[in-house]
Amino acid sequence: MTFTQASDPNIQENVKAFQNLNVDDQLAAFWFIYKQMGSSVTPAAPGASTASPDIAEGLFNQIKEKSHEDQLQFQRDLINKADNEYTRMYGSLSDTTKLLFWYRLSQGMDDTTIIPVPADYQPSSEVQAVVNKIASLDYEQQITVFRDYVSPMGAQPKAGAGV
Ligand code: 45D
């Protein structure tokens, strides 16, 4: 798969618009984008991707054991770049594995393993605008936006800490 250059101003503009939302609006926007993408999210053929499914799954399994409230807090912590054990684990993942991890979270929301968005949740117009803009991009551009978006989240693993 080829990716658009992250230096593409259109990509950067979309990443910025996403990051400029407040934290809960970012979570809401990411959720609605996932819902709109539906079945177009297809994991690349094994070996064709730099994602590490086992590592994404390992972190996912730890998060799914938490209470719904703590799961939400963890996702807010990622966006806020809070520094704790779990956000450091996230920070040690490759960009594509980070994206795979978010994808696992959204799948977990589908079966309520992960805290779901309330059925009556009304996204703000700011959320709608970001969702619509990103939905209008082609698939490869979307993936580039997402990777740039999820890449700086979380915390840097501490030197020598070993995850
Ligand atoms: O009560 O090459 C609110 C891979 C407030 C494979 C909330 C891939 C109200 C390799 C905050 C709304 C699969 C990685 C609650 C490619 C309230 C590869 C909670 C492609 C509860 C290409 C909100 C991957 C919450 C792709 C918890 C395209 C929101 C992945 C959580 C795309 C939102 C992934 C989440 C996407 C959104 C993930 C978890 C779009 C995740 C979105």
PDB file of N, CA and C and ligand atoms in Angstrom, residues 1 3 24 27-28 30-31 33-34 37 41-44 49 51 72 75-76 96 99-100 102-103 105-106 109 115-118 121 139 143 146, ligand 1:
ATOM      1  N   MET A   1       0.843  -1.203   0.000  1.00  0.00           N
ATOM      2  CA  MET A   1       0.000   0.000   0.000  1.00  0.00           C
ATOM      3  C   MET A   1       0.875   1.249   0.000  1.00  0.00           C
ATOM      4  N   PHE A   3       1.255   5.355   0.662  1.00  0.00           N
ATOM      5  CA  PHE A   3       0.641   6.384   1.487  1.00  0.00           C
ATOM      6  C   PHE A   3       0.933   7.755   0.903  1.00  0.00           C
ATOM      7  N   ASP A  24     -12.950  15.300  24.482  1.00  0.00           N
ATOM      8  CA  ASP A  24     -14.108  14.426  24.277  1.00  0.00           C
ATOM      9  C   ASP A  24     -14.641  14.546  22.851  1.00  0.00           C
ATOM     10  N   LEU A  27     -12.594  12.262  20.733  1.00  0.00           N
ATOM     11  CA  LEU A  27     -13.033  10.861  20.860  1.00  0.00           C
ATOM     12  C   LEU A  27     -14.322  10.640  20.077  1.00  0.00           C
ATOM     13  N   ALA A  28     -15.247  11.583  20.200  1.00  0.00           N
ATOM     14  CA  ALA A  28     -16.519  11.450  19.495  1.00  0.00           C
ATOM     15  C   ALA A  28     -16.282  11.450  17.979  1.00  0.00           C
ATOM     16  N   PHE A  30     -13.587  10.632  16.310  1.00  0.00           N
ATOM     17  CA  PHE A  30     -12.894   9.410  15.893  1.00  0.00           C
ATOM     18  C   PHE A  30     -13.906   8.261  15.804  1.00  0.00           C
ATOM     19  N   TRP A  31     -14.794   8.232  16.774  1.00  0.00           N
ATOM     20  CA  TRP A  31     -15.833   7.188  16.802  1.00  0.00           C
ATOM     21  C   TRP A  31     -16.747   7.281  15.582  1.00  0.00           C
ATOM     22  N   ILE A  33     -16.153   8.693  12.753  1.00  0.00           N
ATOM     23  CA  ILE A  33     -15.401   8.363  11.535  1.00  0.00           C
ATOM     24  C   ILE A  33     -15.300   6.842  11.384  1.00  0.00           C
ATOM     25  N   TYR A  34     -14.975   6.195  12.485  1.00  0.00           N
ATOM     26  CA  TYR A  34     -14.910   4.717  12.451  1.00  0.00           C
ATOM     27  C   TYR A  34     -16.237   4.136  11.971  1.00  0.00           C
ATOM     28  N   MET A  37     -16.639   4.660   8.284  1.00  0.00           N
ATOM     29  CA  MET A  37     -15.731   3.868   7.444  1.00  0.00           C
ATOM     30  C   MET A  37     -16.241   2.440   7.310  1.00  0.00           C
ATOM     31  N   VAL A  41     -12.406  -0.516   6.559  1.00  0.00           N
ATOM     32  CA  VAL A  41     -11.184  -0.742   7.332  1.00  0.00           C
ATOM     33  C   VAL A  41     -10.820  -2.204   7.240  1.00  0.00           C
ATOM     34  N   THR A  42      -9.837  -2.493   6.408  1.00  0.00           N
ATOM     35  CA  THR A  42      -9.418  -3.878   6.261  1.00  0.00           C
ATOM     36  C   THR A  42      -7.947  -3.976   6.603  1.00  0.00           C
ATOM     37  N   PRO A  43      -7.610  -4.778   7.576  1.00  0.00           N
ATOM     38  CA  PRO A  43      -6.199  -4.955   7.898  1.00  0.00           C
ATOM     39  C   PRO A  43      -5.439  -5.410   6.659  1.00  0.00           C
ATOM     40  N   ALA A  44      -4.260  -4.843   6.455  1.00  0.00           N
ATOM     41  CA  ALA A  44      -3.441  -5.213   5.306  1.00  0.00           C
ATOM     42  C   ALA A  44      -3.093  -6.697   5.386  1.00  0.00           C
ATOM     43  N   SER A  49       2.185  -5.316   6.210  1.00  0.00           N
ATOM     44  CA  SER A  49       1.971  -4.186   7.096  1.00  0.00           C
ATOM     45  C   SER A  49       3.036  -4.152   8.184  1.00  0.00           C
ATOM     46  N   ALA A  51       2.322  -3.167  11.163  1.00  0.00           N
ATOM     47  CA  ALA A  51       1.636  -3.272  12.455  1.00  0.00           C
ATOM     48  C   ALA A  51       2.046  -4.559  13.163  1.00  0.00           C
ATOM     49  N   LEU A  72     -12.367   5.061  29.569  1.00  0.00           N
ATOM     50  CA  LEU A  72     -12.569   6.397  28.993  1.00  0.00           C
ATOM     51  C   LEU A  72     -11.445   7.318  29.434  1.00  0.00           C
ATOM     52  N   GLN A  75      -8.320   6.736  27.463  1.00  0.00           N
ATOM     53  CA  GLN A  75      -8.353   7.307  26.113  1.00  0.00           C
ATOM     54  C   GLN A  75      -8.177   8.819  26.160  1.00  0.00           C
ATOM     55  N   ARG A  76      -8.753   9.442  27.189  1.00  0.00           N
ATOM     56  CA  ARG A  76      -8.502  10.882  27.364  1.00  0.00           C
ATOM     57  C   ARG A  76      -7.032  11.134  27.674  1.00  0.00           C
ATOM     58  N   THR A  96       1.847   2.567  13.089  1.00  0.00           N
ATOM     59  CA  THR A  96       0.801   1.715  12.510  1.00  0.00           C
ATOM     60  C   THR A  96       0.178   0.821  13.573  1.00  0.00           C
ATOM     61  N   LEU A  99      -2.329   2.810  15.431  1.00  0.00           N
ATOM     62  CA  LEU A  99      -3.593   2.894  14.697  1.00  0.00           C
ATOM     63  C   LEU A  99      -4.379   1.595  14.829  1.00  0.00           C
ATOM     64  N   LEU A 100      -3.671   0.493  14.746  1.00  0.00           N
ATOM     65  CA  LEU A 100      -4.338  -0.800  14.927  1.00  0.00           C
ATOM     66  C   LEU A 100      -4.951  -0.885  16.328  1.00  0.00           C
ATOM     67  N   TRP A 102      -6.094   1.613  18.186  1.00  0.00           N
ATOM     68  CA  TRP A 102      -7.339   2.411  18.196  1.00  0.00           C
ATOM     69  C   TRP A 102      -8.462   1.674  17.485  1.00  0.00           C
ATOM     70  N   TYR A 103      -8.082   0.994  16.435  1.00  0.00           N
ATOM     71  CA  TYR A 103      -9.080   0.193  15.713  1.00  0.00           C
ATOM     72  C   TYR A 103      -9.633  -0.908  16.613  1.00  0.00           C
ATOM     73  N   LEU A 105      -9.804  -0.760  19.874  1.00  0.00           N
ATOM     74  CA  LEU A 105     -10.680  -0.094  20.838  1.00  0.00           C
ATOM     75  C   LEU A 105     -12.064   0.119  20.239  1.00  0.00           C
ATOM     76  N   SER A 106     -12.106   0.594  18.993  1.00  0.00           N
ATOM     77  CA  SER A 106     -13.415   0.879  18.393  1.00  0.00           C
ATOM     78  C   SER A 106     -14.197  -0.415  18.179  1.00  0.00           C
ATOM     79  N   MET A 109     -15.694  -1.253  21.371  1.00  0.00           N
ATOM     80  CA  MET A 109     -16.873  -0.444  21.662  1.00  0.00           C
ATOM     81  C   MET A 109     -18.115  -1.062  21.017  1.00  0.00           C
ATOM     82  N   ILE A 115     -16.081   0.979  26.763  1.00  0.00           N
ATOM     83  CA  ILE A 115     -17.184   1.912  27.016  1.00  0.00           C
ATOM     84  C   ILE A 115     -17.772   2.457  25.710  1.00  0.00           C
ATOM     85  N   PRO A 116     -19.056   2.225  25.478  1.00  0.00           N
ATOM     86  CA  PRO A 116     -19.656   2.705  24.227  1.00  0.00           C
ATOM     87  C   PRO A 116     -20.090   4.167  24.320  1.00  0.00           C
ATOM     88  N   VAL A 117     -20.209   4.796  23.164  1.00  0.00           N
ATOM     89  CA  VAL A 117     -20.794   6.136  23.117  1.00  0.00           C
ATOM     90  C   VAL A 117     -22.302   5.976  23.335  1.00  0.00           C
ATOM     91  N   PRO A 118     -22.884   6.786  24.226  1.00  0.00           N
ATOM     92  CA  PRO A 118     -24.329   6.654  24.475  1.00  0.00           C
ATOM     93  C   PRO A 118     -25.124   6.766  23.178  1.00  0.00           C
ATOM     94  N   TYR A 121     -26.182  10.138  22.001  1.00  0.00           N
ATOM     95  CA  TYR A 121     -25.138  11.171  21.999  1.00  0.00           C
ATOM     96  C   TYR A 121     -25.253  12.054  20.755  1.00  0.00           C
ATOM     97  N   TYR A 139      -9.350   6.811   0.947  1.00  0.00           N
ATOM     98  CA  TYR A 139      -8.958   5.903   2.035  1.00  0.00           C
ATOM     99  C   TYR A 139      -7.500   6.087   2.450  1.00  0.00           C
ATOM    100  N   ILE A 143      -5.989   7.268   6.124  1.00  0.00           N
ATOM    101  CA  ILE A 143      -5.047   6.512   6.948  1.00  0.00           C
ATOM    102  C   ILE A 143      -3.855   7.381   7.337  1.00  0.00           C
ATOM    103  N   PHE A 146      -4.978   9.641  10.071  1.00  0.00           N
ATOM    104  CA  PHE A 146      -5.098   8.915  11.341  1.00  0.00           C
ATOM    105  C   PHE A 146      -3.737   8.603  11.949  1.00  0.00           C
TER     106      PHE A 146
HETATM  107  O1  45D B   1     -20.405   9.296  27.420  1.00  0.00           O
HETATM  108  O2  45D B   1      -1.770  -1.289   7.017  1.00  0.00           O
HETATM  109  C1  45D B   1     -17.614  10.614  24.652  1.00  0.00           C
HETATM  110  C2  45D B   1      -4.423  -1.486  10.123  1.00  0.00           C
HETATM  111  C3  45D B   1     -18.422  11.545  25.601  1.00  0.00           C
HETATM  112  C4  45D B   1      -3.523  -2.665   9.688  1.00  0.00           C
HETATM  113  C5  45D B   1     -17.640   9.166  25.130  1.00  0.00           C
HETATM  114  C6  45D B   1      -4.658  -0.512   8.991  1.00  0.00           C
HETATM  115  C7  45D B   1     -19.725  11.004  25.980  1.00  0.00           C
HETATM  116  C8  45D B   1      -2.306  -2.227   9.060  1.00  0.00           C
HETATM  117  C9  45D B   1     -16.195  11.140  24.712  1.00  0.00           C
HETATM  118  C10 45D B   1     -18.170  10.730  23.261  1.00  0.00           C
HETATM  119  C11 45D B   1      -5.725  -2.131  10.558  1.00  0.00           C
HETATM  120  C12 45D B   1      -3.749  -0.786  11.286  1.00  0.00           C
HETATM  121  C13 45D B   1     -18.586   8.749  26.072  1.00  0.00           C
HETATM  122  C14 45D B   1      -3.775  -0.487   7.948  1.00  0.00           C
HETATM  123  C15 45D B   1     -19.615   9.649  26.557  1.00  0.00           C
HETATM  124  C16 45D B   1      -2.581  -1.320   7.935  1.00  0.00           C
HETATM  125  C17 45D B   1     -16.668   8.148  24.691  1.00  0.00           C
HETATM  126  C18 45D B   1      -5.766   0.472   8.997  1.00  0.00           C
HETATM  127  C19 45D B   1     -18.581   7.372  26.650  1.00  0.00           C
HETATM  128  C20 45D B   1      -3.963   0.372   6.775  1.00  0.00           C
HETATM  129  C21 45D B   1     -16.047   8.095  23.502  1.00  0.00           C
HETATM  130  C22 45D B   1      -6.318   0.992  10.086  1.00  0.00           C
HETATM  131  C23 45D B   1     -15.072   7.081  23.134  1.00  0.00           C
HETATM  132  C24 45D B   1      -7.405   1.978  10.140  1.00  0.00           C
HETATM  133  C25 45D B   1     -14.652   6.053  24.111  1.00  0.00           C
HETATM  134  C26 45D B   1      -7.888   2.620   8.921  1.00  0.00           C
HETATM  135  C27 45D B   1     -14.578   7.136  21.848  1.00  0.00           C
HETATM  136  C28 45D B   1      -7.904   2.264  11.383  1.00  0.00           C
HETATM  137  C29 45D B   1     -13.601   6.249  21.268  1.00  0.00           C
HETATM  138  C30 45D B   1      -8.931   3.196  11.740  1.00  0.00           C
HETATM  139  C31 45D B   1     -13.319   6.283  19.935  1.00  0.00           C
HETATM  140  C32 45D B   1      -9.266   3.347  13.046  1.00  0.00           C
HETATM  141  C33 45D B   1     -12.445   5.350  19.230  1.00  0.00           C
HETATM  142  C34 45D B   1     -10.259   4.234  13.602  1.00  0.00           C
HETATM  143  C35 45D B   1     -12.260   5.571  17.887  1.00  0.00           C
HETATM  144  C36 45D B   1     -10.446   4.169  14.941  1.00  0.00           C
HETATM  145  C37 45D B   1     -11.836   4.253  19.950  1.00  0.00           C
HETATM  146  C38 45D B   1     -10.993   5.171  12.720  1.00  0.00           C
HETATM  147  C39 45D B   1     -11.404   4.766  17.049  1.00  0.00           C
HETATM  148  C40 45D B   1     -11.321   4.966  15.716  1.00  0.00           C
END
